Amino acid sequence: MKQKELIVSRPEISRRVKELAGDIARDYAGGSLVTIGVLKGAFVFLADLIRELDLPVEVDFVRAASYGRGTVSSNDLRLIMDIELDIIGRDILIVEDIVDTGLTVSYLKELFKGRRARSVRICALIDKKERRQIKIELDYVGFEVGQGFLIGYGLDCAEQHRHYPEVYCLKD
Ligand code: IMP
Ligand code: MG
């Protein structure tokens, strides 16, 4: 396999996830939240995040495909698995592993707003700004990363490497 470089360590992730959960719980205090994880990549982050969240929370998942087996983004986004919960009047938090072009989260945000959610916010573990194609406000961000293809902590390359507890950059 290719060489990999450590980008975010396990203790850094734990600390930041706790901070994000604290911010989120404060912002929604007295209310409740529907977290919607974007499969597959966000499942590890979502699992850690909700266990730090001191708030009534429901969990659902959506699956959107914007990447094939390689590492190049494509514009043809498809919804291949929908949520099950009724989100009318609910506060929604989209939970993503990484925002790259921004196409996925902006598509999902519009989708859930169109279903008459009360509010829709975005929480991303990693904000990778370099290739952003759409201006989109991310409400909660774990780490900002300039460039590179990242793996681990849910993030894959051709379905490999999701299980690493840390985030690495693939070196070519
Ligand atoms: P976007 O629609 O271009 O923002 O892409 C978002 C999706 O692309 C993420 O949910 C990831 O699944 C995938 N992705 C983008 N960058 C990376 C990366 O560096 N490593 C692994 N997956 C990535
Ligand atoms: Mg993803």
Short mmCIF file of N, CA and C and ligand atoms in Angstrom, two decimals:
data_model
loop_
_atom_site.label_atom_id
_atom_site.label_comp_id
_atom_site.label_asym_id
_atom_site.label_seq_id
_atom_site.Cartn_x
_atom_site.Cartn_y
_atom_site.Cartn_z
N MET A 1 0.82 -1.20 0.00
CA MET A 1 0.00 0.00 0.00
C MET A 1 0.86 1.26 0.00
N LYS A 2 0.26 2.37 -0.42
CA LYS A 2 0.97 3.65 -0.45
C LYS A 2 1.35 4.08 0.97
N GLN A 3 2.30 5.00 1.09
CA GLN A 3 2.67 5.58 2.38
C GLN A 3 1.54 6.46 2.88
N LYS A 4 1.44 6.57 4.20
CA LYS A 4 0.44 7.49 4.76
C LYS A 4 1.06 8.35 5.85
N GLU A 5 0.53 9.56 5.96
CA GLU A 5 1.05 10.52 6.93
C GLU A 5 -0.05 10.87 7.93
N LEU A 6 0.29 10.84 9.22
CA LEU A 6 -0.71 11.15 10.25
C LEU A 6 -1.12 12.62 10.17
N ILE A 7 -2.41 12.86 10.10
CA ILE A 7 -2.93 14.24 10.03
C ILE A 7 -3.61 14.64 11.34
N VAL A 8 -4.48 13.76 11.85
CA VAL A 8 -5.14 14.05 13.14
C VAL A 8 -5.05 12.81 14.02
N SER A 9 -4.48 12.97 15.21
CA SER A 9 -4.28 11.83 16.12
C SER A 9 -5.57 11.51 16.87
N ARG A 10 -5.57 10.34 17.48
CA ARG A 10 -6.73 9.89 18.27
C ARG A 10 -7.06 10.87 19.41
N PRO A 11 -6.07 11.31 20.22
CA PRO A 11 -6.40 12.26 21.29
C PRO A 11 -6.92 13.59 20.76
N GLU A 12 -6.39 14.05 19.64
CA GLU A 12 -6.89 15.31 19.05
C GLU A 12 -8.34 15.15 18.62
N ILE A 13 -8.67 14.01 18.01
CA ILE A 13 -10.05 13.78 17.58
C ILE A 13 -10.98 13.75 18.80
N SER A 14 -10.59 13.01 19.83
CA SER A 14 -11.44 12.90 21.03
C SER A 14 -11.72 14.26 21.64
N ARG A 15 -10.66 15.06 21.76
CA ARG A 15 -10.79 16.38 22.37
C ARG A 15 -11.73 17.26 21.55
N ARG A 16 -11.53 17.23 20.25
CA ARG A 16 -12.33 18.10 19.37
C ARG A 16 -13.79 17.65 19.29
N VAL A 17 -14.02 16.34 19.30
CA VAL A 17 -15.39 15.83 19.26
C VAL A 17 -16.14 16.27 20.52
N LYS A 18 -15.46 16.23 21.67
CA LYS A 18 -16.07 16.70 22.92
C LYS A 18 -16.42 18.19 22.83
N GLU A 19 -15.50 18.98 22.27
CA GLU A 19 -15.75 20.42 22.14
C GLU A 19 -16.95 20.68 21.23
N LEU A 20 -16.99 20.00 20.08
CA LEU A 20 -18.11 20.18 19.15
C LEU A 20 -19.43 19.81 19.81
N ALA A 21 -19.43 18.68 20.51
CA ALA A 21 -20.66 18.23 21.19
C ALA A 21 -21.09 19.26 22.23
N GLY A 22 -20.14 19.87 22.91
CA GLY A 22 -20.45 20.92 23.88
C GLY A 22 -21.09 22.12 23.21
N ASP A 23 -20.51 22.55 22.09
CA ASP A 23 -21.06 23.69 21.33
C ASP A 23 -22.49 23.38 20.87
N ILE A 24 -22.68 22.18 20.32
CA ILE A 24 -23.98 21.79 19.78
C ILE A 24 -25.02 21.74 20.90
N ALA A 25 -24.67 21.12 22.01
CA ALA A 25 -25.61 21.00 23.14
C ALA A 25 -26.02 22.38 23.65
N ARG A 26 -25.06 23.30 23.69
CA ARG A 26 -25.37 24.68 24.12
C ARG A 26 -26.33 25.35 23.14
N ASP A 27 -26.05 25.20 21.85
CA ASP A 27 -26.87 25.88 20.84
C ASP A 27 -28.30 25.34 20.79
N TYR A 28 -28.50 24.08 21.10
CA TYR A 28 -29.84 23.48 21.02
C TYR A 28 -30.43 23.21 22.40
N ALA A 29 -29.88 23.84 23.42
CA ALA A 29 -30.33 23.58 24.80
C ALA A 29 -31.83 23.77 24.94
N GLY A 30 -32.48 22.84 25.58
CA GLY A 30 -33.92 22.90 25.77
C GLY A 30 -34.70 22.28 24.61
N GLY A 31 -34.00 21.98 23.51
CA GLY A 31 -34.65 21.38 22.34
C GLY A 31 -34.20 19.95 22.13
N SER A 32 -34.43 19.46 20.94
CA SER A 32 -33.96 18.13 20.57
C SER A 32 -33.48 18.18 19.13
N LEU A 33 -32.75 17.16 18.77
CA LEU A 33 -32.03 17.21 17.49
C LEU A 33 -32.21 15.91 16.72
N VAL A 34 -32.34 16.02 15.41
CA VAL A 34 -32.26 14.84 14.54
C VAL A 34 -30.91 14.92 13.83
N THR A 35 -30.02 14.01 14.15
CA THR A 35 -28.73 13.97 13.46
C THR A 35 -28.87 13.05 12.25
N ILE A 36 -28.40 13.51 11.13
CA ILE A 36 -28.45 12.70 9.91
C ILE A 36 -27.03 12.48 9.41
N GLY A 37 -26.56 11.27 9.58
CA GLY A 37 -25.20 10.92 9.16
C GLY A 37 -25.18 10.60 7.68
N VAL A 38 -24.15 11.06 7.00
CA VAL A 38 -24.00 10.80 5.57
C VAL A 38 -23.12 9.55 5.42
N LEU A 39 -23.76 8.47 5.03
CA LEU A 39 -23.04 7.20 4.86
C LEU A 39 -22.19 7.22 3.60
N LYS A 40 -21.11 6.43 3.57
CA LYS A 40 -20.74 5.61 4.71
C LYS A 40 -19.81 6.36 5.66
N GLY A 41 -19.09 7.32 5.14
CA GLY A 41 -17.94 7.89 5.83
C GLY A 41 -18.19 8.44 7.22
N ALA A 42 -19.42 8.96 7.47
CA ALA A 42 -19.67 9.68 8.72
C ALA A 42 -20.02 8.78 9.89
N PHE A 43 -20.10 7.47 9.67
CA PHE A 43 -20.63 6.62 10.75
C PHE A 43 -19.75 6.59 11.99
N VAL A 44 -18.46 6.69 11.83
CA VAL A 44 -17.56 6.65 12.99
C VAL A 44 -17.66 7.97 13.77
N PHE A 45 -17.58 9.07 13.07
CA PHE A 45 -17.68 10.40 13.68
C PHE A 45 -19.03 10.56 14.37
N LEU A 46 -20.12 10.18 13.70
CA LEU A 46 -21.46 10.32 14.27
C LEU A 46 -21.58 9.51 15.56
N ALA A 47 -21.03 8.31 15.54
CA ALA A 47 -21.11 7.43 16.73
C ALA A 47 -20.39 8.07 17.91
N ASP A 48 -19.25 8.67 17.67
CA ASP A 48 -18.51 9.34 18.76
C ASP A 48 -19.22 10.61 19.19
N LEU A 49 -19.71 11.38 18.21
CA LEU A 49 -20.33 12.68 18.51
C LEU A 49 -21.57 12.53 19.38
N ILE A 50 -22.47 11.62 19.02
CA ILE A 50 -23.73 11.52 19.78
C ILE A 50 -23.49 11.03 21.20
N ARG A 51 -22.41 10.27 21.41
CA ARG A 51 -22.14 9.79 22.77
C ARG A 51 -21.56 10.87 23.66
N GLU A 52 -21.17 11.99 23.07
CA GLU A 52 -20.71 13.15 23.86
C GLU A 52 -21.79 14.21 23.98
N LEU A 53 -22.94 13.96 23.34
CA LEU A 53 -23.97 14.98 23.22
C LEU A 53 -24.98 14.87 24.36
N ASP A 54 -25.06 15.93 25.17
CA ASP A 54 -25.99 15.94 26.30
C ASP A 54 -27.28 16.62 25.84
N LEU A 55 -28.09 15.87 25.07
CA LEU A 55 -29.26 16.43 24.39
C LEU A 55 -30.12 15.25 23.91
N PRO A 56 -31.47 15.39 23.92
CA PRO A 56 -32.28 14.33 23.31
C PRO A 56 -31.98 14.28 21.81
N VAL A 57 -31.56 13.15 21.32
CA VAL A 57 -31.11 13.09 19.94
C VAL A 57 -31.67 11.85 19.24
N GLU A 58 -32.10 12.04 18.00
CA GLU A 58 -32.49 10.91 17.17
C GLU A 58 -31.48 10.79 16.04
N VAL A 59 -31.32 9.58 15.55
CA VAL A 59 -30.28 9.32 14.55
C VAL A 59 -30.89 8.74 13.29
N ASP A 60 -30.52 9.29 12.18
CA ASP A 60 -30.91 8.69 10.91
C ASP A 60 -29.72 8.79 9.95
N PHE A 61 -29.86 8.16 8.82
CA PHE A 61 -28.76 8.14 7.86
C PHE A 61 -29.27 8.38 6.45
N VAL A 62 -28.41 8.95 5.65
CA VAL A 62 -28.70 9.13 4.24
C VAL A 62 -27.45 8.67 3.50
N ARG A 63 -27.65 8.26 2.28
CA ARG A 63 -26.47 7.89 1.52
C ARG A 63 -26.51 8.59 0.18
N ALA A 64 -25.50 9.38 -0.07
CA ALA A 64 -25.39 10.08 -1.34
C ALA A 64 -24.08 9.67 -1.96
N ALA A 65 -24.10 9.44 -3.23
CA ALA A 65 -22.87 9.01 -3.89
C ALA A 65 -22.36 10.13 -4.79
N SER A 66 -21.16 10.61 -4.51
CA SER A 66 -20.57 11.60 -5.39
C SER A 66 -19.17 11.15 -5.83
N TYR A 67 -18.74 10.03 -5.28
CA TYR A 67 -17.42 9.51 -5.62
C TYR A 67 -17.54 8.08 -6.12
N GLY A 68 -16.76 7.75 -7.13
CA GLY A 68 -16.66 6.37 -7.59
C GLY A 68 -15.60 5.66 -6.78
N ARG A 69 -14.85 4.85 -7.40
CA ARG A 69 -13.81 4.10 -6.68
C ARG A 69 -12.50 4.88 -6.56
N GLY A 70 -12.39 5.94 -7.33
CA GLY A 70 -11.13 6.67 -7.33
C GLY A 70 -11.14 7.83 -6.35
N THR A 71 -10.34 8.83 -6.62
CA THR A 71 -10.22 9.94 -5.69
C THR A 71 -10.63 11.26 -6.34
N VAL A 72 -11.35 11.19 -7.46
CA VAL A 72 -11.74 12.41 -8.16
C VAL A 72 -13.24 12.66 -8.01
N SER A 73 -13.61 13.88 -7.66
CA SER A 73 -15.02 14.23 -7.45
C SER A 73 -15.76 14.26 -8.77
N SER A 74 -17.03 13.94 -8.75
CA SER A 74 -17.85 14.09 -9.94
C SER A 74 -19.09 14.90 -9.57
N ASN A 75 -19.71 15.48 -10.55
CA ASN A 75 -20.83 16.36 -10.28
C ASN A 75 -22.17 15.65 -10.23
N ASP A 76 -22.21 14.39 -10.64
CA ASP A 76 -23.51 13.71 -10.64
C ASP A 76 -23.79 13.05 -9.30
N LEU A 77 -24.41 13.83 -8.44
CA LEU A 77 -24.73 13.36 -7.11
C LEU A 77 -26.04 12.59 -7.13
N ARG A 78 -26.06 11.46 -6.48
CA ARG A 78 -27.28 10.66 -6.41
C ARG A 78 -27.61 10.33 -4.96
N LEU A 79 -28.91 10.35 -4.63
CA LEU A 79 -29.35 9.91 -3.32
C LEU A 79 -29.64 8.42 -3.44
N ILE A 80 -28.86 7.59 -2.78
CA ILE A 80 -29.09 6.16 -2.95
C ILE A 80 -29.68 5.51 -1.70
N MET A 81 -29.78 6.26 -0.60
CA MET A 81 -30.54 5.79 0.56
C MET A 81 -31.10 6.99 1.29
N ASP A 82 -32.40 6.95 1.56
CA ASP A 82 -33.06 8.11 2.18
C ASP A 82 -33.24 7.88 3.69
N ILE A 83 -33.55 8.96 4.41
CA ILE A 83 -33.84 8.85 5.83
C ILE A 83 -35.21 8.19 6.04
N GLU A 84 -35.47 7.75 7.28
CA GLU A 84 -36.76 7.15 7.61
C GLU A 84 -37.62 8.08 8.45
N LEU A 85 -36.98 8.97 9.22
CA LEU A 85 -37.72 9.81 10.16
C LEU A 85 -38.47 10.92 9.44
N ASP A 86 -39.60 11.31 10.06
CA ASP A 86 -40.34 12.48 9.60
C ASP A 86 -39.64 13.71 10.19
N ILE A 87 -39.20 14.63 9.34
CA ILE A 87 -38.40 15.76 9.85
C ILE A 87 -39.15 17.09 9.80
N ILE A 88 -40.43 17.05 9.51
CA ILE A 88 -41.21 18.30 9.49
C ILE A 88 -41.14 18.98 10.86
N GLY A 89 -40.72 20.24 10.86
CA GLY A 89 -40.67 21.01 12.10
C GLY A 89 -39.50 20.67 13.02
N ARG A 90 -38.61 19.78 12.57
CA ARG A 90 -37.50 19.34 13.44
C ARG A 90 -36.21 20.11 13.14
N ASP A 91 -35.36 20.17 14.16
CA ASP A 91 -34.02 20.72 13.98
C ASP A 91 -33.09 19.60 13.51
N ILE A 92 -32.48 19.84 12.36
CA ILE A 92 -31.67 18.81 11.70
C ILE A 92 -30.19 19.18 11.77
N LEU A 93 -29.37 18.19 12.10
CA LEU A 93 -27.93 18.37 12.00
C LEU A 93 -27.37 17.32 11.04
N ILE A 94 -26.92 17.79 9.88
CA ILE A 94 -26.27 16.89 8.92
C ILE A 94 -24.85 16.64 9.41
N VAL A 95 -24.48 15.37 9.55
CA VAL A 95 -23.15 15.04 10.06
C VAL A 95 -22.34 14.38 8.93
N GLU A 96 -21.26 15.05 8.54
CA GLU A 96 -20.43 14.59 7.43
C GLU A 96 -19.01 14.31 7.92
N ASP A 97 -18.35 13.39 7.26
CA ASP A 97 -16.95 13.14 7.58
C ASP A 97 -16.07 14.27 7.05
N ILE A 98 -16.27 14.61 5.78
CA ILE A 98 -15.40 15.62 5.15
C ILE A 98 -16.19 16.38 4.09
N VAL A 99 -16.02 17.68 4.05
CA VAL A 99 -16.63 18.48 2.99
C VAL A 99 -15.52 18.90 2.04
N ASP A 100 -15.69 18.54 0.78
CA ASP A 100 -14.66 18.76 -0.23
C ASP A 100 -15.17 19.82 -1.22
N THR A 101 -15.86 19.41 -2.28
CA THR A 101 -16.43 20.41 -3.20
C THR A 101 -17.59 21.15 -2.56
N GLY A 102 -18.25 20.52 -1.59
CA GLY A 102 -19.42 21.12 -0.94
C GLY A 102 -20.73 20.69 -1.58
N LEU A 103 -20.64 19.95 -2.68
CA LEU A 103 -21.85 19.57 -3.43
C LEU A 103 -22.77 18.70 -2.59
N THR A 104 -22.22 17.75 -1.88
CA THR A 104 -23.05 16.81 -1.11
C THR A 104 -23.83 17.53 -0.03
N VAL A 105 -23.14 18.29 0.83
CA VAL A 105 -23.87 18.92 1.94
C VAL A 105 -24.83 20.01 1.48
N SER A 106 -24.48 20.72 0.42
CA SER A 106 -25.43 21.76 -0.02
C SER A 106 -26.67 21.12 -0.63
N TYR A 107 -26.49 20.03 -1.34
CA TYR A 107 -27.64 19.27 -1.89
C TYR A 107 -28.52 18.77 -0.75
N LEU A 108 -27.92 18.18 0.27
CA LEU A 108 -28.69 17.62 1.38
C LEU A 108 -29.40 18.71 2.19
N LYS A 109 -28.71 19.83 2.38
CA LYS A 109 -29.32 20.92 3.14
C LYS A 109 -30.59 21.42 2.44
N GLU A 110 -30.51 21.62 1.13
CA GLU A 110 -31.69 22.06 0.37
C GLU A 110 -32.79 21.00 0.41
N LEU A 111 -32.40 19.75 0.32
CA LEU A 111 -33.37 18.65 0.35
C LEU A 111 -34.17 18.66 1.65
N PHE A 112 -33.47 18.78 2.78
CA PHE A 112 -34.16 18.73 4.08
C PHE A 112 -34.93 20.01 4.37
N LYS A 113 -34.42 21.14 3.89
CA LYS A 113 -35.18 22.38 4.03
C LYS A 113 -36.49 22.27 3.25
N GLY A 114 -36.41 21.67 2.07
CA GLY A 114 -37.59 21.48 1.22
C GLY A 114 -38.62 20.56 1.86
N ARG A 115 -38.17 19.74 2.79
CA ARG A 115 -39.11 18.85 3.50
C ARG A 115 -39.63 19.51 4.77
N ARG A 116 -39.44 20.79 4.86
CA ARG A 116 -39.98 21.61 5.94
C ARG A 116 -39.41 21.28 7.33
N ALA A 117 -38.13 20.99 7.36
CA ALA A 117 -37.45 20.93 8.65
C ALA A 117 -37.47 22.33 9.25
N ARG A 118 -37.39 22.43 10.60
CA ARG A 118 -37.41 23.76 11.21
C ARG A 118 -36.09 24.48 10.95
N SER A 119 -35.01 23.73 11.06
CA SER A 119 -33.68 24.29 10.79
C SER A 119 -32.79 23.17 10.30
N VAL A 120 -31.81 23.52 9.49
CA VAL A 120 -30.84 22.54 9.00
C VAL A 120 -29.44 23.12 9.17
N ARG A 121 -28.64 22.47 9.98
CA ARG A 121 -27.24 22.87 10.12
C ARG A 121 -26.33 21.73 9.73
N ILE A 122 -25.05 22.07 9.55
CA ILE A 122 -24.07 21.10 9.08
C ILE A 122 -22.92 20.98 10.07
N CYS A 123 -22.57 19.76 10.39
CA CYS A 123 -21.40 19.48 11.22
C CYS A 123 -20.47 18.57 10.44
N ALA A 124 -19.24 19.03 10.21
CA ALA A 124 -18.28 18.22 9.45
C ALA A 124 -17.02 18.02 10.27
N LEU A 125 -16.54 16.80 10.30
CA LEU A 125 -15.28 16.55 11.01
C LEU A 125 -14.15 17.33 10.35
N ILE A 126 -14.12 17.28 9.01
CA ILE A 126 -13.03 17.94 8.28
C ILE A 126 -13.58 18.85 7.19
N ASP A 127 -13.05 20.04 7.17
CA ASP A 127 -13.37 21.01 6.12
C ASP A 127 -12.14 21.12 5.23
N LYS A 128 -12.28 20.57 4.01
CA LYS A 128 -11.16 20.61 3.05
C LYS A 128 -11.51 21.64 1.99
N LYS A 129 -10.95 22.81 2.12
CA LYS A 129 -11.43 23.97 1.35
C LYS A 129 -10.95 24.06 -0.10
N GLU A 130 -9.83 23.41 -0.36
CA GLU A 130 -9.12 23.62 -1.62
C GLU A 130 -9.96 23.47 -2.88
N ARG A 131 -10.88 22.51 -2.88
CA ARG A 131 -11.61 22.23 -4.12
C ARG A 131 -13.09 22.62 -4.03
N ARG A 132 -13.40 23.54 -3.11
CA ARG A 132 -14.79 23.94 -2.90
C ARG A 132 -15.38 24.52 -4.18
N GLN A 133 -16.55 24.04 -4.55
CA GLN A 133 -17.22 24.54 -5.77
C GLN A 133 -18.45 25.37 -5.46
N ILE A 134 -18.97 25.19 -4.24
CA ILE A 134 -20.21 25.87 -3.85
C ILE A 134 -19.95 26.56 -2.52
N LYS A 135 -20.42 27.80 -2.43
CA LYS A 135 -20.27 28.52 -1.17
C LYS A 135 -21.29 27.97 -0.19
N ILE A 136 -20.79 27.39 0.88
CA ILE A 136 -21.71 26.79 1.85
C ILE A 136 -21.18 27.03 3.26
N GLU A 137 -22.08 27.44 4.14
CA GLU A 137 -21.66 27.70 5.52
C GLU A 137 -21.68 26.40 6.32
N LEU A 138 -20.54 26.08 6.91
CA LEU A 138 -20.48 24.91 7.78
C LEU A 138 -20.60 25.39 9.22
N ASP A 139 -21.58 24.87 9.95
CA ASP A 139 -21.88 25.40 11.28
C ASP A 139 -20.93 24.89 12.35
N TYR A 140 -20.51 23.65 12.23
CA TYR A 140 -19.56 23.06 13.19
C TYR A 140 -18.50 22.31 12.41
N VAL A 141 -17.24 22.67 12.65
CA VAL A 141 -16.13 22.04 11.92
C VAL A 141 -15.10 21.53 12.91
N GLY A 142 -14.70 20.28 12.73
CA GLY A 142 -13.68 19.70 13.60
C GLY A 142 -12.30 20.23 13.27
N PHE A 143 -11.87 20.02 12.02
CA PHE A 143 -10.53 20.40 11.60
C PHE A 143 -10.57 20.96 10.18
N GLU A 144 -9.71 21.94 9.93
CA GLU A 144 -9.54 22.44 8.57
C GLU A 144 -8.27 21.86 7.99
N VAL A 145 -8.40 21.33 6.78
CA VAL A 145 -7.25 20.72 6.12
C VAL A 145 -7.14 21.33 4.73
N GLY A 146 -5.95 21.70 4.32
CA GLY A 146 -5.77 22.37 3.04
C GLY A 146 -6.04 21.48 1.86
N GLN A 147 -5.36 20.37 1.79
CA GLN A 147 -5.44 19.54 0.59
C GLN A 147 -5.07 18.10 0.90
N GLY A 148 -5.13 17.27 -0.11
CA GLY A 148 -4.71 15.88 0.03
C GLY A 148 -5.90 14.96 0.17
N PHE A 149 -5.65 13.68 -0.04
CA PHE A 149 -6.71 12.69 0.09
C PHE A 149 -6.57 11.99 1.43
N LEU A 150 -7.61 12.10 2.25
CA LEU A 150 -7.54 11.63 3.63
C LEU A 150 -8.23 10.28 3.80
N ILE A 151 -7.70 9.49 4.71
CA ILE A 151 -8.28 8.18 5.01
C ILE A 151 -8.30 7.97 6.52
N GLY A 152 -9.11 7.01 6.93
CA GLY A 152 -9.20 6.66 8.35
C GLY A 152 -10.34 7.35 9.05
N TYR A 153 -10.71 6.85 10.24
CA TYR A 153 -11.81 7.39 11.04
C TYR A 153 -13.07 7.53 10.17
N GLY A 154 -13.36 6.49 9.40
CA GLY A 154 -14.53 6.46 8.53
C GLY A 154 -14.24 6.78 7.09
N LEU A 155 -13.19 7.55 6.86
CA LEU A 155 -12.86 7.96 5.49
C LEU A 155 -12.17 6.83 4.73
N ASP A 156 -12.60 6.65 3.49
CA ASP A 156 -12.04 5.54 2.70
C ASP A 156 -11.35 6.01 1.45
N CYS A 157 -10.58 5.07 0.90
CA CYS A 157 -10.13 5.19 -0.48
C CYS A 157 -10.49 3.86 -1.12
N ALA A 158 -11.43 3.87 -2.07
CA ALA A 158 -11.92 2.64 -2.69
C ALA A 158 -12.32 1.62 -1.63
N GLU A 159 -13.04 2.08 -0.60
CA GLU A 159 -13.61 1.25 0.48
C GLU A 159 -12.58 0.69 1.46
N GLN A 160 -11.33 1.07 1.31
CA GLN A 160 -10.30 0.62 2.24
C GLN A 160 -10.00 1.70 3.28
N HIS A 161 -9.44 1.26 4.40
CA HIS A 161 -8.85 2.14 5.44
C HIS A 161 -9.83 2.86 6.36
N ARG A 162 -11.12 2.57 6.27
CA ARG A 162 -12.08 3.26 7.13
C ARG A 162 -11.85 2.99 8.61
N HIS A 163 -11.24 1.88 8.93
CA HIS A 163 -11.17 1.41 10.32
C HIS A 163 -10.04 2.01 11.14
N TYR A 164 -9.15 2.79 10.53
CA TYR A 164 -8.08 3.40 11.33
C TYR A 164 -8.69 4.37 12.34
N PRO A 165 -8.19 4.37 13.57
CA PRO A 165 -8.74 5.29 14.58
C PRO A 165 -8.32 6.75 14.36
N GLU A 166 -7.33 6.98 13.52
CA GLU A 166 -6.82 8.33 13.27
C GLU A 166 -7.08 8.70 11.81
N VAL A 167 -6.82 9.97 11.49
CA VAL A 167 -6.94 10.41 10.10
C VAL A 167 -5.54 10.56 9.50
N TYR A 168 -5.37 9.98 8.32
CA TYR A 168 -4.10 10.04 7.60
C TYR A 168 -4.29 10.66 6.23
N CYS A 169 -3.20 11.14 5.66
CA CYS A 169 -3.20 11.57 4.28
C CYS A 169 -2.46 10.53 3.46
N LEU A 170 -3.04 10.14 2.33
CA LEU A 170 -2.39 9.19 1.44
C LEU A 170 -1.31 9.90 0.64
N LYS A 171 -0.11 9.35 0.66
CA LYS A 171 0.99 9.96 -0.10
C LYS A 171 1.15 9.22 -1.41
N ASP A 172 1.41 9.98 -2.49
CA ASP A 172 1.60 9.26 -3.77
C ASP A 172 3.05 9.25 -4.21
P1 IMP B 1 -18.14 16.76 -1.72
O1 IMP B 1 -19.54 16.58 -2.20
O2 IMP B 1 -17.17 17.01 -2.84
O3 IMP B 1 -18.01 17.80 -0.63
O4 IMP B 1 -17.65 15.39 -1.19
C1 IMP B 1 -18.02 14.88 -0.03
C2 IMP B 1 -17.72 13.39 0.00
O5 IMP B 1 -16.58 13.02 -0.78
C3 IMP B 1 -17.38 13.04 1.41
O6 IMP B 1 -18.55 12.64 2.10
C4 IMP B 1 -16.43 11.90 1.26
O7 IMP B 1 -17.13 10.69 1.24
C5 IMP B 1 -15.76 12.11 -0.07
N1 IMP B 1 -14.42 12.68 0.10
C6 IMP B 1 -14.02 13.94 -0.18
N2 IMP B 1 -12.72 14.13 0.11
C7 IMP B 1 -12.30 12.95 0.62
C8 IMP B 1 -11.03 12.50 1.14
O8 IMP B 1 -10.02 13.23 1.22
N3 IMP B 1 -10.99 11.22 1.57
C9 IMP B 1 -12.07 10.38 1.53
N4 IMP B 1 -13.26 10.76 1.06
C10 IMP B 1 -13.38 12.04 0.61
MG MG B 2 -19.00 10.94 2.78
#
